[in-house]
């Protein structure tokens, strides 16, 4: 597989430390609010990546944290604690908020067919691991105590900015944006490993440590959890592009300084879901959730389809119109699959050929829109319907659009409609092919609903398959020409 690596700024052949095995880490959600559909874009694309790797024959150990402590409103360790903010907003305890929004996150994931990672670990479960790493960093001289907090000393590194070639001043501006500078820091980009002197007197979660009662910084959580469950050699680290700096940059700084060797050679970043007014973000307070999509009558999987239609390394603009277009395309695809029957044997050679094409084309930097194109190629192929269904089923083990299940439902609907029509005296006289009967009926339904464009489209599609339809009173006749 070829995958773009943010650490080298190049598309490269995917490599692992152990043959056929991937140690994969994903930054999980900060559970102070619902995940928005932008966050979920990242999780959808990471899910496809994981499933693609499994499709390609890798065994994957995927680990994800749940951030339930330490993430302050500025990623640069200043501002208010996000969890505390959520608890105040809802007059609940931090743990109640964490549980509620963790459950809500996984319920959204389920609706979007996002697989639960093999290991899911709340940050508050691994305090001892963070203390071990912070102690190690202090011993090696990479960290210092100031004003009661422990900081990572970025001046000790030869290369701190691993993901971009920006100049230091530009990045530092981002860090300081709108918040006062922490005067304890020796260097502007130093970051907190362990807080004891918090300005939040009411910080709910605190643990004893060699440096006093306090709580971990946000970045150390991911290093600690990954080292615990992925081991010292991580193959692939994922997250949204906003995490590249400072979060991932700091993860690398502390992990590699602690370990004394390269930690993770491959970094996968998903670009943002944007609205007309910029990046969708929880802190802005106005964002779209999966529940809201459902309330408006959208199938969450149509949103997944919308995400798969574009490349993960491009910003994606959300608008209702764009989503509506994806809904139409998704339904059209399902309707086409619904016309396939289990007829004939599965042609294993054809199936294998498509398996290889999928590996090669989708494996070119996770080209998910190509995967959708490939499904259309399969639908048009000269092979048995059973082979087409088998190939589409295989592709969907990666795409997770529930294509076969939805097509089966659609087919049932069509059969029921057909029976209802027959009762009303509408009959289709054809040459004994359920798939063609279903299309002819879809055309009749479209005409009844005065959707003449759709009726014409189906007629053309039938024509392309060499079928001629003639309307007769209370029915239609079709024949192969
Ligand atoms: P958070 O819950 O804020 O820690 O974010 C969870 C994940 O969503 C992280 O990987 C972020 O990088 C990612 N993310 C945040 N905003 C967006 C967005 N608008 N589009 C795509 N991913 C995002
Ligand atoms: Zn992380």
mmCIF file with all atom_site columns, C-alpha atoms in Angstrom, residues 134-299:
data_model
loop_
_atom_site.group_PDB
_atom_site.id
_atom_site.type_symbol
_atom_site.label_atom_id
_atom_site.label_alt_id
_atom_site.label_comp_id
_atom_site.label_asym_id
_atom_site.label_entity_id
_atom_site.label_seq_id
_atom_site.pdbx_PDB_ins_code
_atom_site.Cartn_x
_atom_site.Cartn_y
_atom_site.Cartn_z
_atom_site.occupancy
_atom_site.B_iso_or_equiv
_atom_site.pdbx_formal_charge
_atom_site.auth_seq_id
_atom_site.auth_comp_id
_atom_site.auth_asym_id
_atom_site.auth_atom_id
_atom_site.pdbx_PDB_model_num
ATOM 1   C CA . UNK A 1 134 ? 7.684   11.909 33.235 1.00 0.00 ? 134 UNK A CA 1
ATOM 2   C CA . UNK A 1 135 ? 10.163  10.570 35.822 1.00 0.00 ? 135 UNK A CA 1
ATOM 3   C CA . UNK A 1 136 ? 12.257  9.098  32.996 1.00 0.00 ? 136 UNK A CA 1
ATOM 4   C CA . UNK A 1 137 ? 12.255  12.416 31.131 1.00 0.00 ? 137 UNK A CA 1
ATOM 5   C CA . UNK A 1 138 ? 13.314  14.289 34.267 1.00 0.00 ? 138 UNK A CA 1
ATOM 6   C CA . UNK A 1 139 ? 16.130  11.756 34.875 1.00 0.00 ? 139 UNK A CA 1
ATOM 7   C CA . UNK A 1 140 ? 17.393  12.154 31.329 1.00 0.00 ? 140 UNK A CA 1
ATOM 8   C CA . UNK A 1 141 ? 17.301  15.944 31.530 1.00 0.00 ? 141 UNK A CA 1
ATOM 9   C CA . UNK A 1 142 ? 14.498  16.451 28.993 1.00 0.00 ? 142 UNK A CA 1
ATOM 10  C CA . UNK A 1 143 ? 12.110  17.885 31.560 1.00 0.00 ? 143 UNK A CA 1
ATOM 11  C CA . UNK A 1 144 ? 12.211  20.463 34.338 1.00 0.00 ? 144 UNK A CA 1
ATOM 12  C CA . UNK A 1 145 ? 10.133  21.572 37.275 1.00 0.00 ? 145 UNK A CA 1
ATOM 13  C CA . UNK A 1 146 ? 8.918   25.160 37.350 1.00 0.00 ? 146 UNK A CA 1
ATOM 14  C CA . UNK A 1 147 ? 6.228   26.795 39.441 1.00 0.00 ? 147 UNK A CA 1
ATOM 15  C CA . UNK A 1 148 ? 5.096   23.352 40.624 1.00 0.00 ? 148 UNK A CA 1
ATOM 16  C CA . UNK A 1 149 ? 4.486   21.944 37.113 1.00 0.00 ? 149 UNK A CA 1
ATOM 17  C CA . UNK A 1 150 ? 6.724   19.588 35.128 1.00 0.00 ? 150 UNK A CA 1
ATOM 18  C CA . UNK A 1 151 ? 7.561   20.850 31.626 1.00 0.00 ? 151 UNK A CA 1
ATOM 19  C CA . UNK A 1 152 ? 9.183   19.264 28.604 1.00 0.00 ? 152 UNK A CA 1
ATOM 20  C CA . UNK A 1 153 ? 12.234  21.235 27.502 1.00 0.00 ? 153 UNK A CA 1
ATOM 21  C CA . UNK A 1 154 ? 11.957  21.569 23.716 1.00 0.00 ? 154 UNK A CA 1
ATOM 22  C CA . UNK A 1 155 ? 15.380  23.257 23.482 1.00 0.00 ? 155 UNK A CA 1
ATOM 23  C CA . UNK A 1 156 ? 16.958  19.842 24.196 1.00 0.00 ? 156 UNK A CA 1
ATOM 24  C CA . UNK A 1 157 ? 15.869  18.539 20.788 1.00 0.00 ? 157 UNK A CA 1
ATOM 25  C CA . UNK A 1 158 ? 17.745  18.960 17.532 1.00 0.00 ? 158 UNK A CA 1
ATOM 26  C CA . UNK A 1 159 ? 14.543  18.842 15.582 1.00 0.00 ? 159 UNK A CA 1
ATOM 27  C CA . UNK A 1 160 ? 11.252  19.662 17.255 1.00 0.00 ? 160 UNK A CA 1
ATOM 28  C CA . UNK A 1 161 ? 8.995   20.661 14.326 1.00 0.00 ? 161 UNK A CA 1
ATOM 29  C CA . UNK A 1 162 ? 8.752   17.306 12.597 1.00 0.00 ? 162 UNK A CA 1
ATOM 30  C CA . UNK A 1 163 ? 5.640   17.834 10.502 1.00 0.00 ? 163 UNK A CA 1
ATOM 31  C CA . UNK A 1 164 ? 6.197   21.094 8.718  1.00 0.00 ? 164 UNK A CA 1
ATOM 32  C CA . UNK A 1 165 ? 8.720   23.514 7.489  1.00 0.00 ? 165 UNK A CA 1
ATOM 33  C CA . UNK A 1 166 ? 7.061   26.525 9.056  1.00 0.00 ? 166 UNK A CA 1
ATOM 34  C CA . UNK A 1 167 ? 9.309   28.903 10.813 1.00 0.00 ? 167 UNK A CA 1
ATOM 35  C CA . UNK A 1 168 ? 9.330   28.824 14.560 1.00 0.00 ? 168 UNK A CA 1
ATOM 36  C CA . UNK A 1 169 ? 7.777   32.258 15.004 1.00 0.00 ? 169 UNK A CA 1
ATOM 37  C CA . UNK A 1 170 ? 4.685   31.402 12.954 1.00 0.00 ? 170 UNK A CA 1
ATOM 38  C CA . UNK A 1 171 ? 4.031   28.297 14.989 1.00 0.00 ? 171 UNK A CA 1
ATOM 39  C CA . UNK A 1 172 ? 4.598   30.045 18.276 1.00 0.00 ? 172 UNK A CA 1
ATOM 40  C CA . UNK A 1 173 ? 1.961   32.629 17.354 1.00 0.00 ? 173 UNK A CA 1
ATOM 41  C CA . UNK A 1 174 ? -0.564  29.798 17.011 1.00 0.00 ? 174 UNK A CA 1
ATOM 42  C CA . UNK A 1 175 ? 0.378   28.541 20.424 1.00 0.00 ? 175 UNK A CA 1
ATOM 43  C CA . UNK A 1 176 ? -0.054  31.880 22.109 1.00 0.00 ? 176 UNK A CA 1
ATOM 44  C CA . UNK A 1 177 ? -3.229  32.902 20.367 1.00 0.00 ? 177 UNK A CA 1
ATOM 45  C CA . UNK A 1 178 ? -5.614  34.698 22.702 1.00 0.00 ? 178 UNK A CA 1
ATOM 46  C CA . UNK A 1 179 ? -4.080  33.346 25.896 1.00 0.00 ? 179 UNK A CA 1
ATOM 47  C CA . UNK A 1 180 ? -1.499  34.700 28.267 1.00 0.00 ? 180 UNK A CA 1
ATOM 48  C CA . UNK A 1 181 ? 1.943   33.160 28.182 1.00 0.00 ? 181 UNK A CA 1
ATOM 49  C CA . UNK A 1 182 ? 2.954   30.747 30.921 1.00 0.00 ? 182 UNK A CA 1
ATOM 50  C CA . UNK A 1 183 ? 5.961   32.463 32.487 1.00 0.00 ? 183 UNK A CA 1
ATOM 51  C CA . UNK A 1 184 ? 7.234   29.193 33.970 1.00 0.00 ? 184 UNK A CA 1
ATOM 52  C CA . UNK A 1 185 ? 8.244   27.958 30.539 1.00 0.00 ? 185 UNK A CA 1
ATOM 53  C CA . UNK A 1 186 ? 11.891  28.231 29.543 1.00 0.00 ? 186 UNK A CA 1
ATOM 54  C CA . UNK A 1 187 ? 11.019  28.135 25.837 1.00 0.00 ? 187 UNK A CA 1
ATOM 55  C CA . UNK A 1 188 ? 7.812   29.225 24.180 1.00 0.00 ? 188 UNK A CA 1
ATOM 56  C CA . UNK A 1 189 ? 6.885   25.751 22.934 1.00 0.00 ? 189 UNK A CA 1
ATOM 57  C CA . UNK A 1 190 ? 7.714   23.847 26.115 1.00 0.00 ? 190 UNK A CA 1
ATOM 58  C CA . UNK A 1 191 ? 4.655   21.988 27.251 1.00 0.00 ? 191 UNK A CA 1
ATOM 59  C CA . UNK A 1 192 ? 3.263   20.625 30.492 1.00 0.00 ? 192 UNK A CA 1
ATOM 60  C CA . UNK A 1 193 ? 3.808   16.961 31.310 1.00 0.00 ? 193 UNK A CA 1
ATOM 61  C CA . UNK A 1 194 ? 2.289   17.139 34.771 1.00 0.00 ? 194 UNK A CA 1
ATOM 62  C CA . UNK A 1 195 ? 0.275   19.943 36.366 1.00 0.00 ? 195 UNK A CA 1
ATOM 63  C CA . UNK A 1 196 ? 0.313   20.520 40.099 1.00 0.00 ? 196 UNK A CA 1
ATOM 64  C CA . UNK A 1 197 ? -0.105  24.273 40.222 1.00 0.00 ? 197 UNK A CA 1
ATOM 65  C CA . UNK A 1 198 ? -3.320  24.551 38.385 1.00 0.00 ? 198 UNK A CA 1
ATOM 66  C CA . UNK A 1 199 ? -5.185  27.773 38.349 1.00 0.00 ? 199 UNK A CA 1
ATOM 67  C CA . UNK A 1 200 ? -8.331  25.714 38.669 1.00 0.00 ? 200 UNK A CA 1
ATOM 68  C CA . UNK A 1 201 ? -8.875  25.367 42.367 1.00 0.00 ? 201 UNK A CA 1
ATOM 69  C CA . UNK A 1 202 ? -11.847 23.160 41.637 1.00 0.00 ? 202 UNK A CA 1
ATOM 70  C CA . UNK A 1 203 ? -9.971  20.705 39.381 1.00 0.00 ? 203 UNK A CA 1
ATOM 71  C CA . UNK A 1 204 ? -12.000 17.584 40.049 1.00 0.00 ? 204 UNK A CA 1
ATOM 72  C CA . UNK A 1 205 ? -9.539  14.853 39.175 1.00 0.00 ? 205 UNK A CA 1
ATOM 73  C CA . UNK A 1 206 ? -6.198  14.808 40.957 1.00 0.00 ? 206 UNK A CA 1
ATOM 74  C CA . UNK A 1 207 ? -3.642  12.133 41.699 1.00 0.00 ? 207 UNK A CA 1
ATOM 75  C CA . UNK A 1 208 ? -0.632  11.912 43.913 1.00 0.00 ? 208 UNK A CA 1
ATOM 76  C CA . UNK A 1 209 ? 2.732   12.076 42.138 1.00 0.00 ? 209 UNK A CA 1
ATOM 77  C CA . UNK A 1 210 ? 6.412   12.592 43.016 1.00 0.00 ? 210 UNK A CA 1
ATOM 78  C CA . UNK A 1 211 ? 5.846   16.300 42.184 1.00 0.00 ? 211 UNK A CA 1
ATOM 79  C CA . UNK A 1 212 ? 2.719   16.798 44.267 1.00 0.00 ? 212 UNK A CA 1
ATOM 80  C CA . UNK A 1 213 ? -0.987  16.216 43.779 1.00 0.00 ? 213 UNK A CA 1
ATOM 81  C CA . UNK A 1 214 ? -2.010  17.045 40.251 1.00 0.00 ? 214 UNK A CA 1
ATOM 82  C CA . UNK A 1 215 ? -2.962  15.695 36.843 1.00 0.00 ? 215 UNK A CA 1
ATOM 83  C CA . UNK A 1 216 ? -1.314  14.821 33.524 1.00 0.00 ? 216 UNK A CA 1
ATOM 84  C CA . UNK A 1 217 ? -0.957  17.067 30.482 1.00 0.00 ? 217 UNK A CA 1
ATOM 85  C CA . UNK A 1 218 ? -2.970  16.113 27.421 1.00 0.00 ? 218 UNK A CA 1
ATOM 86  C CA . UNK A 1 219 ? -0.026  15.050 25.227 1.00 0.00 ? 219 UNK A CA 1
ATOM 87  C CA . UNK A 1 220 ? 1.481   12.590 27.691 1.00 0.00 ? 220 UNK A CA 1
ATOM 88  C CA . UNK A 1 221 ? -1.781  10.606 27.682 1.00 0.00 ? 221 UNK A CA 1
ATOM 89  C CA . UNK A 1 222 ? -1.356  9.424  24.120 1.00 0.00 ? 222 UNK A CA 1
ATOM 90  C CA . UNK A 1 223 ? 2.324   8.526  24.584 1.00 0.00 ? 223 UNK A CA 1
ATOM 91  C CA . UNK A 1 224 ? 1.561   6.644  27.815 1.00 0.00 ? 224 UNK A CA 1
ATOM 92  C CA . UNK A 1 225 ? -1.414  4.721  26.434 1.00 0.00 ? 225 UNK A CA 1
ATOM 93  C CA . UNK A 1 226 ? 0.310   3.847  23.189 1.00 0.00 ? 226 UNK A CA 1
ATOM 94  C CA . UNK A 1 227 ? 3.482   2.644  24.941 1.00 0.00 ? 227 UNK A CA 1
ATOM 95  C CA . UNK A 1 228 ? 1.344   0.512  27.247 1.00 0.00 ? 228 UNK A CA 1
ATOM 96  C CA . UNK A 1 229 ? -0.757  -1.180 24.561 1.00 0.00 ? 229 UNK A CA 1
ATOM 97  C CA . UNK A 1 230 ? 1.224   -0.858 21.304 1.00 0.00 ? 230 UNK A CA 1
ATOM 98  C CA . UNK A 1 231 ? 4.683   -1.329 22.758 1.00 0.00 ? 231 UNK A CA 1
ATOM 99  C CA . UNK A 1 232 ? 7.794   0.726  22.035 1.00 0.00 ? 232 UNK A CA 1
ATOM 100 C CA . UNK A 1 233 ? 7.550   0.470  18.254 1.00 0.00 ? 233 UNK A CA 1
ATOM 101 C CA . UNK A 1 234 ? 4.405   1.979  16.821 1.00 0.00 ? 234 UNK A CA 1
ATOM 102 C CA . UNK A 1 235 ? 3.801   1.529  13.068 1.00 0.00 ? 235 UNK A CA 1
ATOM 103 C CA . UNK A 1 236 ? 1.074   4.045  12.362 1.00 0.00 ? 236 UNK A CA 1
ATOM 104 C CA . UNK A 1 237 ? -0.341  7.008  14.259 1.00 0.00 ? 237 UNK A CA 1
ATOM 105 C CA . UNK A 1 238 ? -3.574  8.710  13.181 1.00 0.00 ? 238 UNK A CA 1
ATOM 106 C CA . UNK A 1 239 ? -5.480  11.872 13.935 1.00 0.00 ? 239 UNK A CA 1
ATOM 107 C CA . UNK A 1 240 ? -7.068  14.975 12.480 1.00 0.00 ? 240 UNK A CA 1
ATOM 108 C CA . UNK A 1 241 ? -4.663  17.450 10.878 1.00 0.00 ? 241 UNK A CA 1
ATOM 109 C CA . UNK A 1 242 ? -5.163  19.990 13.690 1.00 0.00 ? 242 UNK A CA 1
ATOM 110 C CA . UNK A 1 243 ? -3.479  17.460 15.996 1.00 0.00 ? 243 UNK A CA 1
ATOM 111 C CA . UNK A 1 244 ? -0.205  17.537 14.024 1.00 0.00 ? 244 UNK A CA 1
ATOM 112 C CA . UNK A 1 245 ? 0.914   20.598 15.938 1.00 0.00 ? 245 UNK A CA 1
ATOM 113 C CA . UNK A 1 246 ? 1.321   20.860 18.859 1.00 0.00 ? 246 UNK A CA 1
ATOM 114 C CA . UNK A 1 247 ? -0.235  17.561 20.014 1.00 0.00 ? 247 UNK A CA 1
ATOM 115 C CA . UNK A 1 248 ? 1.530   15.019 17.796 1.00 0.00 ? 248 UNK A CA 1
ATOM 116 C CA . UNK A 1 249 ? 4.723   17.047 17.669 1.00 0.00 ? 249 UNK A CA 1
ATOM 117 C CA . UNK A 1 250 ? 4.791   16.907 21.476 1.00 0.00 ? 250 UNK A CA 1
ATOM 118 C CA . UNK A 1 251 ? 3.900   13.198 21.548 1.00 0.00 ? 251 UNK A CA 1
ATOM 119 C CA . UNK A 1 252 ? 6.931   12.507 19.361 1.00 0.00 ? 252 UNK A CA 1
ATOM 120 C CA . UNK A 1 253 ? 9.212   14.772 21.400 1.00 0.00 ? 253 UNK A CA 1
ATOM 121 C CA . UNK A 1 254 ? 8.419   13.107 24.705 1.00 0.00 ? 254 UNK A CA 1
ATOM 122 C CA . UNK A 1 255 ? 8.121   9.486  23.446 1.00 0.00 ? 255 UNK A CA 1
ATOM 123 C CA . UNK A 1 256 ? 11.395  9.500  21.524 1.00 0.00 ? 256 UNK A CA 1
ATOM 124 C CA . UNK A 1 257 ? 13.282  11.324 24.271 1.00 0.00 ? 257 UNK A CA 1
ATOM 125 C CA . UNK A 1 258 ? 11.997  8.789  26.769 1.00 0.00 ? 258 UNK A CA 1
ATOM 126 C CA . UNK A 1 259 ? 12.640  5.732  24.577 1.00 0.00 ? 259 UNK A CA 1
ATOM 127 C CA . UNK A 1 260 ? 15.906  6.849  23.011 1.00 0.00 ? 260 UNK A CA 1
ATOM 128 C CA . UNK A 1 261 ? 14.860  5.638  19.550 1.00 0.00 ? 261 UNK A CA 1
ATOM 129 C CA . UNK A 1 262 ? 12.401  6.432  16.766 1.00 0.00 ? 262 UNK A CA 1
ATOM 130 C CA . UNK A 1 263 ? 8.895   5.787  18.034 1.00 0.00 ? 263 UNK A CA 1
ATOM 131 C CA . UNK A 1 264 ? 6.521   5.946  15.093 1.00 0.00 ? 264 UNK A CA 1
ATOM 132 C CA . UNK A 1 265 ? 7.720   6.314  11.487 1.00 0.00 ? 265 UNK A CA 1
ATOM 133 C CA . UNK A 1 266 ? 4.298   6.781  9.800  1.00 0.00 ? 266 UNK A CA 1
ATOM 134 C CA . UNK A 1 267 ? 1.744   9.510  10.487 1.00 0.00 ? 267 UNK A CA 1
ATOM 135 C CA . UNK A 1 268 ? -1.698  9.674  8.906  1.00 0.00 ? 268 UNK A CA 1
ATOM 136 C CA . UNK A 1 269 ? -3.618  12.954 9.163  1.00 0.00 ? 269 UNK A CA 1
ATOM 137 C CA . UNK A 1 270 ? -7.179  13.515 8.033  1.00 0.00 ? 270 UNK A CA 1
ATOM 138 C CA . UNK A 1 271 ? -7.981  17.000 6.800  1.00 0.00 ? 271 UNK A CA 1
ATOM 139 C CA . UNK A 1 272 ? -10.900 18.963 8.125  1.00 0.00 ? 272 UNK A CA 1
ATOM 140 C CA . UNK A 1 273 ? -14.565 19.032 7.541  1.00 0.00 ? 273 UNK A CA 1
ATOM 141 C CA . UNK A 1 274 ? -15.290 22.708 7.041  1.00 0.00 ? 274 UNK A CA 1
ATOM 142 C CA . UNK A 1 275 ? -18.403 24.781 6.913  1.00 0.00 ? 275 UNK A CA 1
ATOM 143 C CA . UNK A 1 276 ? -18.707 28.078 5.066  1.00 0.00 ? 276 UNK A CA 1
ATOM 144 C CA . UNK A 1 277 ? -17.456 29.804 8.197  1.00 0.00 ? 277 UNK A CA 1
ATOM 145 C CA . UNK A 1 278 ? -14.367 27.605 8.595  1.00 0.00 ? 278 UNK A CA 1
ATOM 146 C CA . UNK A 1 279 ? -13.418 24.460 10.481 1.00 0.00 ? 279 UNK A CA 1
ATOM 147 C CA . UNK A 1 280 ? -16.208 22.722 12.349 1.00 0.00 ? 280 UNK A CA 1
ATOM 148 C CA . UNK A 1 281 ? -15.205 22.761 16.000 1.00 0.00 ? 281 UNK A CA 1
ATOM 149 C CA . UNK A 1 282 ? -16.656 21.822 19.358 1.00 0.00 ? 282 UNK A CA 1
ATOM 150 C CA . UNK A 1 283 ? -15.311 24.881 21.111 1.00 0.00 ? 283 UNK A CA 1
ATOM 151 C CA . UNK A 1 284 ? -17.278 27.185 18.799 1.00 0.00 ? 284 UNK A CA 1
ATOM 152 C CA . UNK A 1 285 ? -20.388 25.568 20.285 1.00 0.00 ? 285 UNK A CA 1
ATOM 153 C CA . UNK A 1 286 ? -22.230 25.358 16.966 1.00 0.00 ? 286 UNK A CA 1
ATOM 154 C CA . UNK A 1 287 ? -21.774 22.038 15.308 1.00 0.00 ? 287 UNK A CA 1
ATOM 155 C CA . UNK A 1 288 ? -23.606 19.207 13.651 1.00 0.00 ? 288 UNK A CA 1
ATOM 156 C CA . UNK A 1 289 ? -24.012 15.832 15.284 1.00 0.00 ? 289 UNK A CA 1
ATOM 157 C CA . UNK A 1 290 ? -25.116 12.435 14.036 1.00 0.00 ? 290 UNK A CA 1
ATOM 158 C CA . UNK A 1 291 ? -28.345 12.777 16.071 1.00 0.00 ? 291 UNK A CA 1
ATOM 159 C CA . UNK A 1 292 ? -29.110 16.032 14.307 1.00 0.00 ? 292 UNK A CA 1
ATOM 160 C CA . UNK A 1 293 ? -28.629 14.371 10.917 1.00 0.00 ? 293 UNK A CA 1
ATOM 161 C CA . UNK A 1 294 ? -31.025 11.629 12.012 1.00 0.00 ? 294 UNK A CA 1
ATOM 162 C CA . UNK A 1 295 ? -33.595 14.139 13.269 1.00 0.00 ? 295 UNK A CA 1
ATOM 163 C CA . UNK A 1 296 ? -33.510 15.709 9.831  1.00 0.00 ? 296 UNK A CA 1
ATOM 164 C CA . UNK A 1 297 ? -34.185 12.310 8.274  1.00 0.00 ? 297 UNK A CA 1
ATOM 165 C CA . UNK A 1 298 ? -30.671 11.470 7.053  1.00 0.00 ? 298 UNK A CA 1
ATOM 166 C CA . UNK A 1 299 ? -29.257 7.972  7.214  1.00 0.00 ? 299 UNK A CA 1
#
